[in-house]
Amino acid sequence: MLMGLMQHQPLLVSSILRHAARHHAEGEVVSRRDDATLARTSYAALERRARRLANALLALGARPGERVGTLAMNSDRHLELYYAVMGTGAVCNTINPRLAHGDIAYIADHAEDGILFADPAFAPIVAAVAPKLAKTLRTVVILCAEPDMPDLPLPAGMTLHCYETLLAGHNEDYAWPAFDENAACGLCYTSGTTGRPKGVLFSHRATVLHAMTMAMGDVTGLRATDRVLPVVPMFHVNAWGLPFAAPMIGAALVLPGRHLDPDSIISLLDGERVTISGGVPTVWLGVLAKLRERGARFATLQRLMSGGSAVPRALMAEYAKLGVTISHAWGMTESSPVATWNSPKPSTLALDAEARLDEQATQGRAVFGIDVRAENEAGETPWDGRTQGNLVFRGHWVASGYYRMPETSVGDDGWFPTGDVGVFSPAGYVVLTDRTKDLIKSGGEWISSIAIENIAIAHPEVAEAAAIAVADPKWGERPLLIVVPRPDCTPTPESLRAFYKDKVPGWSIPDRVIIAESLPHGATGKILKTELRKRYAG
Ligand code: AMP
C-alpha cells in the first residue's frame, strides 16, 4: 500500500444508517400503520432496533449471502429489515405482493429465501405459497405485534414468529461488520419477456454509490431539512433508492404503508410537511384530480420525482401551477434504478417556457456513474433528436446479468440492453420512443404480453392472438388484445375478456379486444408487433 494514500473503507449499506444514527439522530421516520395511525421514530432509535433485528436474524440462522424475503409495504419495520438484513451481510429479497401467487412462489424458490418477513395483510399470500417453498423456507416472521398476529397455517417444519416478540427477545449488542463492498445486499425480481421474473442482484457498493448520486443537487437535491415520502413501493427497486438517500442526507422519511389512495397520500403529504415525494405518474394523476376536486393546494410539497413510465407533459404543467416541479427520471430495476434524470442545463435557460416544458418532459440526461447511448445497425446514433436506437447503458449500478442466469451476462464492461428505444436530443436528453421488450406497463406494474397471448390462444375459438401496449391517460399503458378467430368461430370481445377471469390479476385483463381477420407476420413467421403498434396503438 502506498504510504499516505487515502484510506480505504468498503462502501457498505450499514454505513448509511450508522451515519444517520450518529449525525442525524433526531432525523424522523414516520410510518402509517394498517389502522391509519402514525408511528414515529428516529434514525438513532431505528438503528438500535436494526441491531436487535440483526441479532434475531443470526439466531434464526441467517448467514452472509443468504437470501431473506420480504412481502411488505413501505414502513419503519421494512426499513429496519433492509438495514439489518443487508448490514449482517445477508441479501434482502423484496418480493412484489401484487404478483400472482405462482410468480411469488417462483421468486422465493429461485432466490432460495430461508426466512420470509411479511406484513399481516399478506398472510394469505404466505399461506398459499409456503407449501411450495418447503425446500428452503424454514421461518416466517409477521411484521406486527402479538395482538395483530394472523392465523397462519404453515407446513410442518416451518416456524412462525411475531416480529415484535422476536425483537423483544434480543438485545442491541451488535457491531455492524465490515466486509467486501462487492458483496450482494439486495435481490429484486423484474418481469421477463418470457413471463418468468428475473433477479437483479444489487451490491453494497452499487447501492451506496447510487444513493450518493440520487442525493446530488441536479438529481433529488435532498437536504437534511427535506421530508421525503416514497410512494413508490420498497419492493420496486428499493423504492428507487430513497430509503438509502434520505438517511444519508439526514432527511426525514415518511412511509405510507398500505394507504396509497389519493386522499391518504394528500393527508400524509400535508400533515407530515413533506417536501419531496416519488411515485409513478398514475399516482400523481390521481392526487391531482383529488386536489382539483377540493380546489386545494399542497401545504409544503415542492418537488416530485416520477418515472417508471412516461410522465405526461400536461401533468408537469399542472403541477407547476401548484408550485411543484416534477423531475422525470428513467431507469429500470437493472440500473438500481436511476440512469437518467431531468434537470435543466445552461442551454435550457435560453429556451422559452414551452420549449422548456418540452425538454422537461423528456426522460432526462445521464447522471454521473452511468453512461447511456442509443445504437442502431450503424453503431451509436447521433444526438440529433431524430435518429432512433436501442438504448443500452453501463455503469457503477448496472447489473452485469441476471441472478443465476449466466446466459444473460454482459460482464463488467458490456453495455446492458434496456429493451427501450429512444433518441438523444442535441443537448443530451433521452426521449423514449418505443420498447422492444414484450411487456406492457400499467400503473407501474408489468403485464407480460406473452402471458396475455397464451391465455387467448387457449380459448377454443381463437387461432392467433397478439397483445400490445396502448397509451392510456390514467395508467400510462393498457393491454390491447388482437385476436384472429378459428374458422367458423365468432368469439366476442366480452367472452374473451371473461375467459381471463381468475387466470390473471384483474388489472392484467385487456380492456379492449379487437377481432381481426389476420395478423402481420415477418419473414420468420413472427408476429410484427411494430406493425400492430403502428396500426392500433393510437
Ligand atoms: P422496472 O424495471 O420495473 O423499473 O421498469 C423499467 C422500465 O420501465 C424501463 O425499461 C422502461 O421501459 C419503463 N420506464 C421507466 N422509466 C420510464 C420513463 N421515465 N418513461 C417511460 N418509460 C419508463
Coordinates of C-alpha atoms and ligand atoms in Angstrom, one line a residue:
M1 CA 0.0 0.0 0.0
L2 CA 1.3 3.5 -0.8
M3 CA 2.3 5.5 2.3
G4 CA -0.1 8.3 2.9
L5 CA -2.6 7.3 0.3
M6 CA -6.3 7.9 1.1
Q7 CA -7.9 5.4 3.5
H8 CA -10.0 2.6 2.0
Q9 CA -13.3 1.7 3.6
P10 CA -15.8 -0.6 2.0
L11 CA -19.0 1.2 0.7
L12 CA -21.5 -0.7 2.9
V13 CA -25.2 -0.1 3.3
S14 CA -24.8 -0.2 7.1
S15 CA -22.5 2.9 6.9
I16 CA -25.6 4.9 5.8
L17 CA -27.7 4.1 8.8
R18 CA -24.7 4.4 11.2
H19 CA -24.1 7.9 9.8
A20 CA -27.8 8.8 10.2
A21 CA -27.9 7.5 13.7
R22 CA -24.8 9.4 14.8
H23 CA -25.2 12.7 12.8
H24 CA -28.9 12.9 12.3
A25 CA -30.0 11.1 15.5
E26 CA -33.3 13.0 15.7
G27 CA -34.0 12.6 11.9
E28 CA -37.6 11.4 11.8
V29 CA -39.1 8.2 10.3
V30 CA -42.9 8.3 10.2
S31 CA -45.0 5.3 9.3
R32 CA -48.6 4.9 8.6
R33 CA -49.8 1.6 10.2
D34 CA -52.6 -0.6 8.8
D35 CA -55.1 1.1 11.1
A36 CA -54.0 4.5 9.6
T37 CA -52.4 5.7 12.9
L38 CA -48.9 7.2 12.6
A39 CA -45.9 5.7 14.3
R40 CA -42.9 7.9 14.8
T41 CA -39.3 7.0 15.4
S42 CA -35.8 8.5 14.8
Y43 CA -32.8 7.3 12.9
A44 CA -31.0 6.7 16.2
A45 CA -33.8 4.5 17.5
L46 CA -34.3 2.7 14.2
E47 CA -30.6 1.9 14.1
R48 CA -30.8 0.4 17.6
R49 CA -33.8 -1.8 16.5
A50 CA -31.9 -2.8 13.4
R51 CA -29.1 -4.1 15.7
R52 CA -31.7 -6.1 17.7
L53 CA -33.0 -7.4 14.5
A54 CA -29.5 -8.3 13.3
N55 CA -29.1 -10.5 16.4
A56 CA -32.5 -12.0 15.8
L57 CA -31.6 -12.8 12.2
L58 CA -28.4 -14.5 13.4
A59 CA -30.4 -16.6 15.9
L60 CA -32.7 -17.6 13.1
G61 CA -29.7 -18.9 11.2
A62 CA -29.3 -16.1 8.6
R63 CA -25.8 -16.3 7.2
P64 CA -23.9 -13.9 5.0
G65 CA -25.1 -14.3 1.4
E66 CA -28.3 -16.0 2.4
R67 CA -31.5 -14.5 0.9
V68 CA -34.2 -13.2 3.3
G69 CA -37.5 -12.5 1.6
T70 CA -39.9 -9.6 2.3
L71 CA -43.5 -9.2 1.3
A72 CA -44.2 -5.8 2.8
M73 CA -45.3 -2.2 2.1
N74 CA -43.3 0.9 3.0
S75 CA -42.9 1.1 6.8
D76 CA -40.3 1.6 9.5
R77 CA -40.3 -2.2 10.0
H78 CA -39.5 -2.8 6.4
L79 CA -36.7 -0.2 6.7
E80 CA -35.2 -1.9 9.7
L81 CA -35.3 -5.1 7.8
Y82 CA -33.5 -3.6 4.8
Y83 CA -30.7 -2.4 7.1
A84 CA -30.5 -5.4 9.4
V85 CA -30.5 -7.9 6.6
M86 CA -28.0 -6.1 4.4
G87 CA -26.0 -5.0 7.5
T88 CA -25.3 -8.5 8.6
G89 CA -24.2 -9.5 5.0
A90 CA -27.4 -11.3 4.1
V91 CA -29.4 -10.4 1.0
C92 CA -32.8 -8.7 1.2
N93 CA -35.1 -10.2 -1.5
T94 CA -38.0 -7.8 -1.7
I95 CA -41.0 -9.5 -3.4
N96 CA -43.9 -7.7 -5.0
P97 CA -47.1 -8.8 -3.2
R98 CA -49.2 -7.7 -6.2
L99 CA -47.8 -10.5 -8.4
A100 CA -49.7 -13.7 -9.0
H101 CA -49.1 -16.4 -6.3
G102 CA -47.3 -18.5 -8.9
D103 CA -44.8 -15.8 -9.6
I104 CA -44.3 -15.1 -5.9
A105 CA -43.6 -18.8 -5.2
Y106 CA -41.3 -18.9 -8.2
I107 CA -39.3 -15.9 -6.9
A108 CA -39.0 -17.1 -3.3
D109 CA -38.0 -20.5 -4.6
H110 CA -35.5 -19.3 -7.2
A111 CA -34.0 -16.9 -4.6
E112 CA -34.0 -19.8 -2.1
D113 CA -35.2 -17.5 0.7
G114 CA -34.6 -19.2 4.0
I115 CA -36.6 -16.6 6.0
L116 CA -39.6 -14.6 4.9
F117 CA -40.9 -11.5 6.6
A118 CA -44.4 -10.4 5.7
D119 CA -47.0 -7.8 6.6
P120 CA -50.0 -9.3 8.4
A121 CA -52.2 -8.3 5.4
F122 CA -50.1 -10.7 3.2
A123 CA -50.6 -13.7 5.5
P124 CA -53.0 -15.2 2.9
I125 CA -50.3 -15.0 0.3
V126 CA -47.8 -16.7 2.6
A127 CA -50.3 -19.4 3.4
A128 CA -50.8 -20.0 -0.4
V129 CA -47.1 -20.1 -1.4
A130 CA -45.5 -21.7 1.7
P131 CA -46.3 -25.3 0.8
K132 CA -44.4 -24.8 -2.5
L133 CA -41.3 -23.5 -0.6
A134 CA -40.7 -26.3 1.8
K135 CA -37.3 -27.0 0.2
T136 CA -35.6 -23.9 1.6
L137 CA -38.0 -21.7 3.6
R138 CA -37.7 -22.5 7.3
T139 CA -39.1 -19.4 9.1
V140 CA -41.9 -16.9 8.5
V141 CA -42.0 -13.7 10.5
I142 CA -45.1 -11.5 10.5
L143 CA -44.3 -7.8 10.8
C144 CA -46.6 -6.8 13.7
A145 CA -47.1 -7.0 17.4
E146 CA -48.7 -10.1 19.1
P147 CA -52.3 -8.9 19.2
D148 CA -52.2 -8.4 15.4
M149 CA -50.9 -11.9 14.6
P150 CA -53.0 -13.6 11.9
D151 CA -53.9 -17.2 12.0
L152 CA -51.4 -18.7 9.5
P153 CA -51.2 -22.4 8.9
L154 CA -47.7 -23.4 7.7
P155 CA -46.3 -26.7 6.5
A156 CA -44.7 -28.9 9.1
G157 CA -41.1 -27.9 9.9
M158 CA -41.7 -24.2 9.2
T159 CA -41.7 -21.9 12.2
L160 CA -43.9 -18.8 12.6
H161 CA -42.8 -15.7 14.6
C162 CA -44.3 -12.4 15.6
Y163 CA -41.8 -9.6 14.7
E164 CA -42.2 -7.5 17.8
T165 CA -41.9 -10.6 20.1
L166 CA -38.9 -11.7 18.2
L167 CA -37.2 -8.3 18.5
A168 CA -38.0 -8.2 22.2
G169 CA -36.1 -11.4 22.7
H170 CA -32.8 -9.9 21.5
N171 CA -30.5 -7.1 22.6
E172 CA -28.8 -4.2 20.8
D173 CA -25.4 -5.6 21.4
Y174 CA -24.2 -5.9 17.8
A175 CA -21.4 -4.3 15.9
W176 CA -22.0 -3.8 12.1
P177 CA -19.4 -6.0 10.5
A178 CA -17.1 -4.8 7.7
F179 CA -16.9 -7.0 4.6
D180 CA -16.3 -6.7 0.9
E181 CA -18.3 -3.9 -0.7
N182 CA -18.9 -6.1 -3.7
A183 CA -21.0 -8.5 -1.6
A184 CA -24.7 -8.7 -2.5
C185 CA -27.2 -6.7 -0.4
G186 CA -30.4 -6.9 -2.3
L187 CA -32.3 -9.0 -4.8
C188 CA -35.3 -7.7 -6.7
Y189 CA -37.1 -9.7 -9.5
T190 CA -38.4 -7.9 -12.6
S191 CA -40.7 -9.3 -15.2
G192 CA -39.0 -11.0 -18.0
T193 CA -40.1 -11.3 -21.6
T194 CA -40.6 -15.0 -21.1
G195 CA -43.1 -14.2 -18.4
R196 CA -40.8 -15.5 -15.7
P197 CA -39.4 -12.9 -13.3
K198 CA -35.6 -12.4 -13.5
G199 CA -33.5 -11.5 -10.5
V200 CA -31.3 -8.4 -10.2
L201 CA -28.7 -8.7 -7.5
F202 CA -27.6 -5.3 -6.0
S203 CA -24.2 -4.9 -4.4
H204 CA -23.4 -2.8 -1.4
R205 CA -21.0 -0.7 -3.5
A206 CA -23.6 -0.1 -6.2
T207 CA -26.3 0.7 -3.7
V208 CA -24.2 3.3 -1.8
L209 CA -22.9 5.0 -5.0
H210 CA -26.4 5.1 -6.4
A211 CA -27.7 6.7 -3.2
M212 CA -24.9 9.3 -3.3
T213 CA -25.8 10.2 -6.9
M214 CA -29.5 10.3 -6.0
A215 CA -28.8 12.9 -3.4
M216 CA -26.8 15.2 -5.8
G217 CA -28.1 18.7 -6.4
D218 CA -29.1 18.1 -10.0
V219 CA -30.8 14.8 -9.1
T220 CA -33.1 14.8 -6.0
G221 CA -31.1 17.7 -4.4
L222 CA -32.0 16.3 -1.0
R223 CA -31.3 18.4 2.1
A224 CA -31.4 17.4 5.8
T225 CA -34.4 19.7 6.1
D226 CA -36.3 17.8 3.5
R227 CA -39.1 15.4 4.3
V228 CA -39.3 12.5 1.8
L229 CA -42.4 10.4 1.1
P230 CA -41.6 7.4 -1.1
V231 CA -45.0 6.3 -2.6
V232 CA -43.0 4.0 -4.9
P233 CA -43.0 0.7 -3.0
M234 CA -39.9 -0.6 -1.3
F235 CA -40.5 -3.8 -3.4
H236 CA -39.9 -1.8 -6.6
V237 CA -36.2 -1.4 -6.9
N238 CA -35.7 -0.4 -3.3
A239 CA -38.2 2.4 -3.6
W240 CA -35.8 4.0 -6.2
G241 CA -33.1 4.2 -3.6
L242 CA -34.9 6.8 -1.4
P243 CA -34.6 4.6 1.8
F244 CA -30.8 5.0 1.3
A245 CA -30.5 8.5 0.0
A246 CA -32.7 10.1 2.7
P247 CA -30.8 8.8 5.8
M248 CA -27.5 9.5 4.1
I249 CA -28.5 13.2 4.0
G250 CA -30.5 13.2 7.2
A251 CA -33.8 14.0 5.5
A252 CA -36.9 12.6 7.3
L253 CA -38.7 9.6 5.7
V254 CA -42.5 9.4 5.7
L255 CA -43.7 5.9 4.9
P256 CA -47.3 5.4 3.7
G257 CA -47.9 1.7 4.5
R258 CA -50.8 0.3 2.5
H259 CA -52.7 3.6 2.4
L260 CA -52.0 4.6 -1.2
D261 CA -55.3 6.2 -2.3
P262 CA -55.1 9.9 -3.3
D263 CA -56.9 11.1 -0.1
S264 CA -54.4 9.2 2.2
I265 CA -51.4 10.4 0.2
I266 CA -52.6 14.1 0.3
S267 CA -53.2 14.0 4.0
L268 CA -49.8 12.4 4.6
L269 CA -48.1 15.0 2.3
D270 CA -49.7 17.9 4.1
G271 CA -49.9 16.5 7.6
E272 CA -46.3 15.5 7.7
R273 CA -45.0 18.6 5.9
V274 CA -43.5 16.5 3.1
T275 CA -41.2 18.5 0.7
I276 CA -40.4 15.8 -1.9
S277 CA -42.1 12.6 -3.0
G278 CA -41.6 9.9 -5.6
G279 CA -44.0 7.7 -7.5
V280 CA -45.3 6.6 -10.9
P281 CA -47.3 9.1 -12.9
T282 CA -50.6 7.3 -12.2
V283 CA -50.2 8.2 -8.5
W284 CA -49.7 11.9 -9.4
L285 CA -52.6 11.9 -11.8
G286 CA -54.9 10.6 -9.0
V287 CA -53.6 13.1 -6.5
L288 CA -54.0 16.0 -8.9
A289 CA -57.7 15.0 -9.7
K290 CA -58.5 14.8 -6.0
L291 CA -56.8 18.2 -5.3
R292 CA -58.7 19.8 -8.1
E293 CA -62.0 18.4 -6.8
R294 CA -61.3 20.1 -3.5
G295 CA -60.0 23.3 -5.0
A296 CA -57.0 22.8 -2.8
R297 CA -53.2 23.3 -3.0
F298 CA -50.3 21.4 -1.3
A299 CA -49.2 22.7 2.1
T300 CA -45.5 22.1 1.8
L301 CA -44.7 19.9 -1.3
Q302 CA -42.0 21.3 -3.6
R303 CA -40.9 18.6 -5.9
L304 CA -41.8 15.2 -7.2
M305 CA -39.8 12.5 -8.8
S306 CA -41.6 10.4 -11.3
G307 CA -40.8 7.7 -13.8
G308 CA -41.4 4.0 -14.3
S309 CA -43.5 5.1 -17.3
A310 CA -43.5 8.3 -19.3
V311 CA -44.7 11.4 -17.3
P312 CA -47.2 13.3 -19.4
R313 CA -46.1 16.9 -20.3
A314 CA -49.5 18.2 -19.3
L315 CA -49.1 16.7 -15.8
M316 CA -45.9 18.6 -15.3
A317 CA -47.6 21.8 -16.4
E318 CA -50.5 21.3 -14.0
Y319 CA -48.1 20.6 -11.1
A320 CA -46.0 23.7 -12.0
K321 CA -49.2 25.8 -11.5
L322 CA -49.3 24.3 -8.0
G323 CA -45.7 25.3 -7.4
V324 CA -44.5 21.7 -7.6
T325 CA -41.7 20.7 -10.0
I326 CA -41.9 17.2 -11.4
S327 CA -38.5 15.6 -12.2
H328 CA -38.7 13.0 -14.9
A329 CA -36.4 10.0 -14.4
W330 CA -35.7 6.9 -16.4
G331 CA -34.1 3.6 -15.5
M332 CA -35.0 0.1 -14.6
T333 CA -34.5 -2.5 -11.9
E334 CA -31.4 -3.5 -13.7
S335 CA -30.0 0.0 -13.1
S336 CA -30.9 0.4 -9.4
P337 CA -32.9 2.2 -11.0
V338 CA -31.8 5.7 -11.9
A339 CA -29.9 6.1 -15.2
T340 CA -31.2 9.5 -16.4
W341 CA -32.7 12.4 -14.6
N342 CA -34.2 15.5 -15.9
S343 CA -32.7 18.8 -14.7
P344 CA -32.0 21.9 -16.6
K345 CA -28.7 22.7 -18.3
P346 CA -27.3 26.1 -19.1
S347 CA -28.8 25.7 -22.6
T348 CA -32.2 25.2 -21.0
L349 CA -32.2 28.7 -19.7
A350 CA -32.2 30.1 -23.2
L351 CA -35.5 28.3 -24.0
D352 CA -38.9 29.8 -23.9
A353 CA -41.5 28.4 -21.4
E354 CA -43.0 25.9 -23.9
A355 CA -39.7 24.6 -25.1
R356 CA -38.5 24.3 -21.6
L357 CA -41.5 22.2 -20.8
D358 CA -40.8 20.1 -23.9
E359 CA -37.4 19.4 -22.6
Q360 CA -38.6 18.8 -19.0
A361 CA -41.0 16.1 -20.3
T362 CA -38.1 14.1 -21.8
Q363 CA -36.6 11.2 -19.7
G364 CA -33.6 13.3 -18.8
R365 CA -29.8 13.1 -19.2
A366 CA -27.3 10.6 -17.9
V367 CA -26.3 11.0 -14.2
F368 CA -22.7 10.6 -13.3
G369 CA -21.9 7.0 -12.7
I370 CA -23.9 5.7 -15.7
D371 CA -23.4 6.1 -19.4
V372 CA -26.2 5.7 -21.8
R373 CA -26.3 5.5 -25.6
A374 CA -28.7 4.6 -28.4
E375 CA -27.5 2.1 -31.0
N376 CA -28.7 1.1 -34.5
E377 CA -27.1 -1.1 -37.2
A378 CA -24.6 1.8 -37.9
G379 CA -23.4 2.0 -34.2
E380 CA -24.2 4.8 -31.8
T381 CA -26.9 7.1 -33.1
P382 CA -26.1 10.8 -33.5
W383 CA -27.6 13.3 -30.9
D384 CA -29.9 14.8 -33.5
G385 CA -33.3 14.5 -31.8
R386 CA -34.4 12.2 -34.7
T387 CA -32.4 9.0 -35.1
Q388 CA -33.9 6.2 -33.0
G389 CA -31.8 3.5 -31.5
N390 CA -31.9 0.7 -28.9
L391 CA -30.9 2.2 -25.5
V392 CA -28.0 0.5 -23.7
F393 CA -26.2 1.5 -20.6
R394 CA -23.3 0.6 -18.3
G395 CA -22.1 2.0 -15.0
H396 CA -21.5 1.5 -11.3
W397 CA -25.0 0.4 -10.6
V398 CA -25.9 -1.5 -13.7
A399 CA -26.4 -5.3 -13.5
S400 CA -23.8 -7.5 -15.2
G401 CA -26.5 -10.1 -15.9
Y402 CA -29.4 -11.7 -14.1
Y403 CA -29.2 -13.7 -10.9
R404 CA -28.3 -17.3 -11.6
M405 CA -28.8 -16.9 -15.4
P406 CA -25.2 -17.0 -16.7
E407 CA -26.5 -16.8 -20.3
T408 CA -27.7 -13.2 -19.7
S409 CA -24.2 -11.9 -18.6
V410 CA -22.9 -8.7 -20.3
G411 CA -19.9 -8.6 -17.9
D412 CA -18.3 -5.6 -16.3
D413 CA -17.7 -3.5 -19.4
G414 CA -20.6 -4.7 -21.5
W415 CA -23.5 -2.4 -22.5
F416 CA -26.7 -3.7 -20.9
P417 CA -29.6 -3.8 -23.4
T418 CA -32.5 -2.0 -21.8
G419 CA -35.2 -3.1 -24.2
D420 CA -36.2 0.6 -24.6
V421 CA -35.9 2.5 -27.8
G422 CA -35.1 6.2 -27.9
V423 CA -33.5 9.3 -29.4
F424 CA -31.0 11.7 -28.0
S425 CA -31.6 15.5 -28.2
P426 CA -28.6 17.7 -29.2
A427 CA -28.3 18.7 -25.5
G428 CA -28.1 15.0 -24.5
Y429 CA -31.6 14.4 -23.2
V430 CA -33.1 11.0 -23.8
V431 CA -36.6 10.6 -25.3
L432 CA -38.1 7.2 -25.0
T433 CA -40.0 6.4 -28.2
D434 CA -40.7 2.7 -28.1
R435 CA -40.0 -0.6 -26.3
T436 CA -38.6 -3.8 -27.8
K437 CA -39.4 -6.0 -24.8
D438 CA -42.8 -7.7 -25.0
L439 CA -44.1 -6.0 -21.8
I440 CA -46.9 -3.6 -21.0
K441 CA -46.6 -1.2 -18.1
S442 CA -49.8 -0.3 -16.4
G443 CA -49.7 1.9 -13.3
G444 CA -46.1 1.0 -12.6
E445 CA -46.8 -2.8 -12.8
W446 CA -45.7 -5.0 -15.6
I447 CA -48.1 -7.1 -17.7
S448 CA -46.5 -9.8 -19.8
S449 CA -47.9 -9.6 -23.3
I450 CA -46.9 -13.2 -23.8
A451 CA -48.9 -14.4 -20.8
I452 CA -51.9 -12.5 -22.1
E453 CA -51.5 -14.0 -25.6
N454 CA -51.1 -17.6 -24.2
I455 CA -54.4 -17.4 -22.4
A456 CA -56.1 -16.0 -25.5
I457 CA -54.7 -18.8 -27.6
A458 CA -56.0 -21.4 -25.1
H459 CA -59.5 -20.1 -25.9
P460 CA -61.3 -22.7 -28.1
E461 CA -62.4 -20.2 -30.7
V462 CA -59.1 -18.4 -31.1
A463 CA -56.5 -19.2 -33.8
E464 CA -53.9 -16.5 -33.2
A465 CA -53.5 -13.6 -30.8
A466 CA -51.2 -10.6 -30.0
A467 CA -51.2 -8.2 -27.1
I468 CA -49.7 -4.7 -27.4
A469 CA -49.5 -1.7 -25.1
V470 CA -51.7 1.3 -25.9
A471 CA -51.3 4.6 -24.3
D472 CA -53.7 5.3 -21.5
P473 CA -54.2 8.7 -19.8
K474 CA -54.5 7.2 -16.3
W475 CA -52.4 4.1 -16.3
G476 CA -49.7 5.0 -18.8
E477 CA -50.3 1.9 -20.8
R478 CA -53.1 -0.7 -21.0
P479 CA -53.1 -4.0 -22.9
L480 CA -54.9 -4.3 -26.1
L481 CA -55.6 -7.8 -27.4
I482 CA -56.0 -8.5 -31.1
V483 CA -57.3 -12.0 -32.0
V484 CA -57.9 -13.9 -35.2
P485 CA -60.8 -16.4 -34.7
R486 CA -60.6 -20.0 -35.8
P487 CA -62.6 -20.8 -39.0
D488 CA -66.4 -20.6 -38.4
C489 CA -66.0 -19.2 -34.9
T490 CA -67.3 -15.9 -33.8
P491 CA -65.9 -15.1 -30.3
T492 CA -66.9 -11.8 -28.9
P493 CA -64.7 -9.3 -27.0
E494 CA -66.9 -9.9 -23.9
S495 CA -66.5 -13.7 -24.0
L496 CA -62.7 -13.3 -24.5
R497 CA -62.4 -10.9 -21.6
A498 CA -64.4 -13.2 -19.4
F499 CA -62.0 -16.1 -20.3
Y500 CA -59.3 -14.2 -18.3
K501 CA -61.2 -14.2 -15.0
D502 CA -59.2 -16.0 -12.2
K503 CA -56.3 -16.7 -14.6
V504 CA -54.5 -13.4 -14.1
P505 CA -54.9 -10.4 -11.7
G506 CA -57.8 -8.2 -12.7
W507 CA -55.6 -5.3 -13.8
S508 CA -53.9 -7.6 -16.4
I509 CA -57.1 -8.3 -18.3
P510 CA -57.1 -6.4 -21.6
D511 CA -59.6 -3.5 -21.6
R512 CA -60.2 -3.9 -25.3
V513 CA -60.2 -6.8 -27.7
I514 CA -60.1 -6.4 -31.4
I515 CA -61.3 -9.2 -33.6
A516 CA -59.2 -9.2 -36.8
E517 CA -59.0 -11.3 -40.0
S518 CA -55.3 -11.7 -39.8
L519 CA -52.1 -10.5 -38.1
P520 CA -49.0 -9.2 -39.8
H521 CA -46.0 -11.6 -39.9
G522 CA -42.3 -11.1 -40.5
A523 CA -40.1 -13.3 -42.7
T524 CA -39.5 -15.8 -39.8
G525 CA -43.2 -16.1 -39.1
K526 CA -43.1 -13.9 -36.0
I527 CA -46.0 -11.5 -35.4
L528 CA -44.8 -8.0 -36.3
K529 CA -45.7 -6.1 -33.1
T530 CA -44.2 -2.9 -34.5
E531 CA -46.7 -3.1 -37.3
L532 CA -49.5 -3.8 -34.9
R533 CA -48.4 -0.8 -32.7
K534 CA -48.5 1.4 -35.8
R535 CA -51.9 0.2 -36.7
Y536 CA -53.6 0.2 -33.3
A537 CA -51.6 1.9 -30.6
G538 CA -53.0 5.3 -31.5
Ligands
AMP1 P1 -38.7 -1.6 -13.9 O1 -37.6 -2.5 -14.1 O2 -40.0 -2.2 -13.4 O3 -38.3 -0.4 -13.1 O4 -39.1 -1.0 -15.3 C1 -38.2 -0.3 -16.1 C2 -38.8 0.0 -17.4 O5 -39.9 0.9 -17.2 C3 -37.9 0.7 -18.4 O6 -37.1 -0.2 -19.1 C4 -38.9 1.4 -19.3 O7 -39.5 0.5 -20.3 C5 -40.0 1.8 -18.3 N1 -39.7 3.2 -17.8 C6 -39.1 3.5 -16.7 N2 -39.0 4.9 -16.6 C7 -39.6 5.4 -17.7 C8 -39.9 6.7 -18.1 N3 -39.5 7.8 -17.4 N4 -40.6 6.9 -19.3 C9 -41.0 5.8 -20.0 N5 -40.8 4.5 -19.6 C10 -40.1 4.3 -18.5

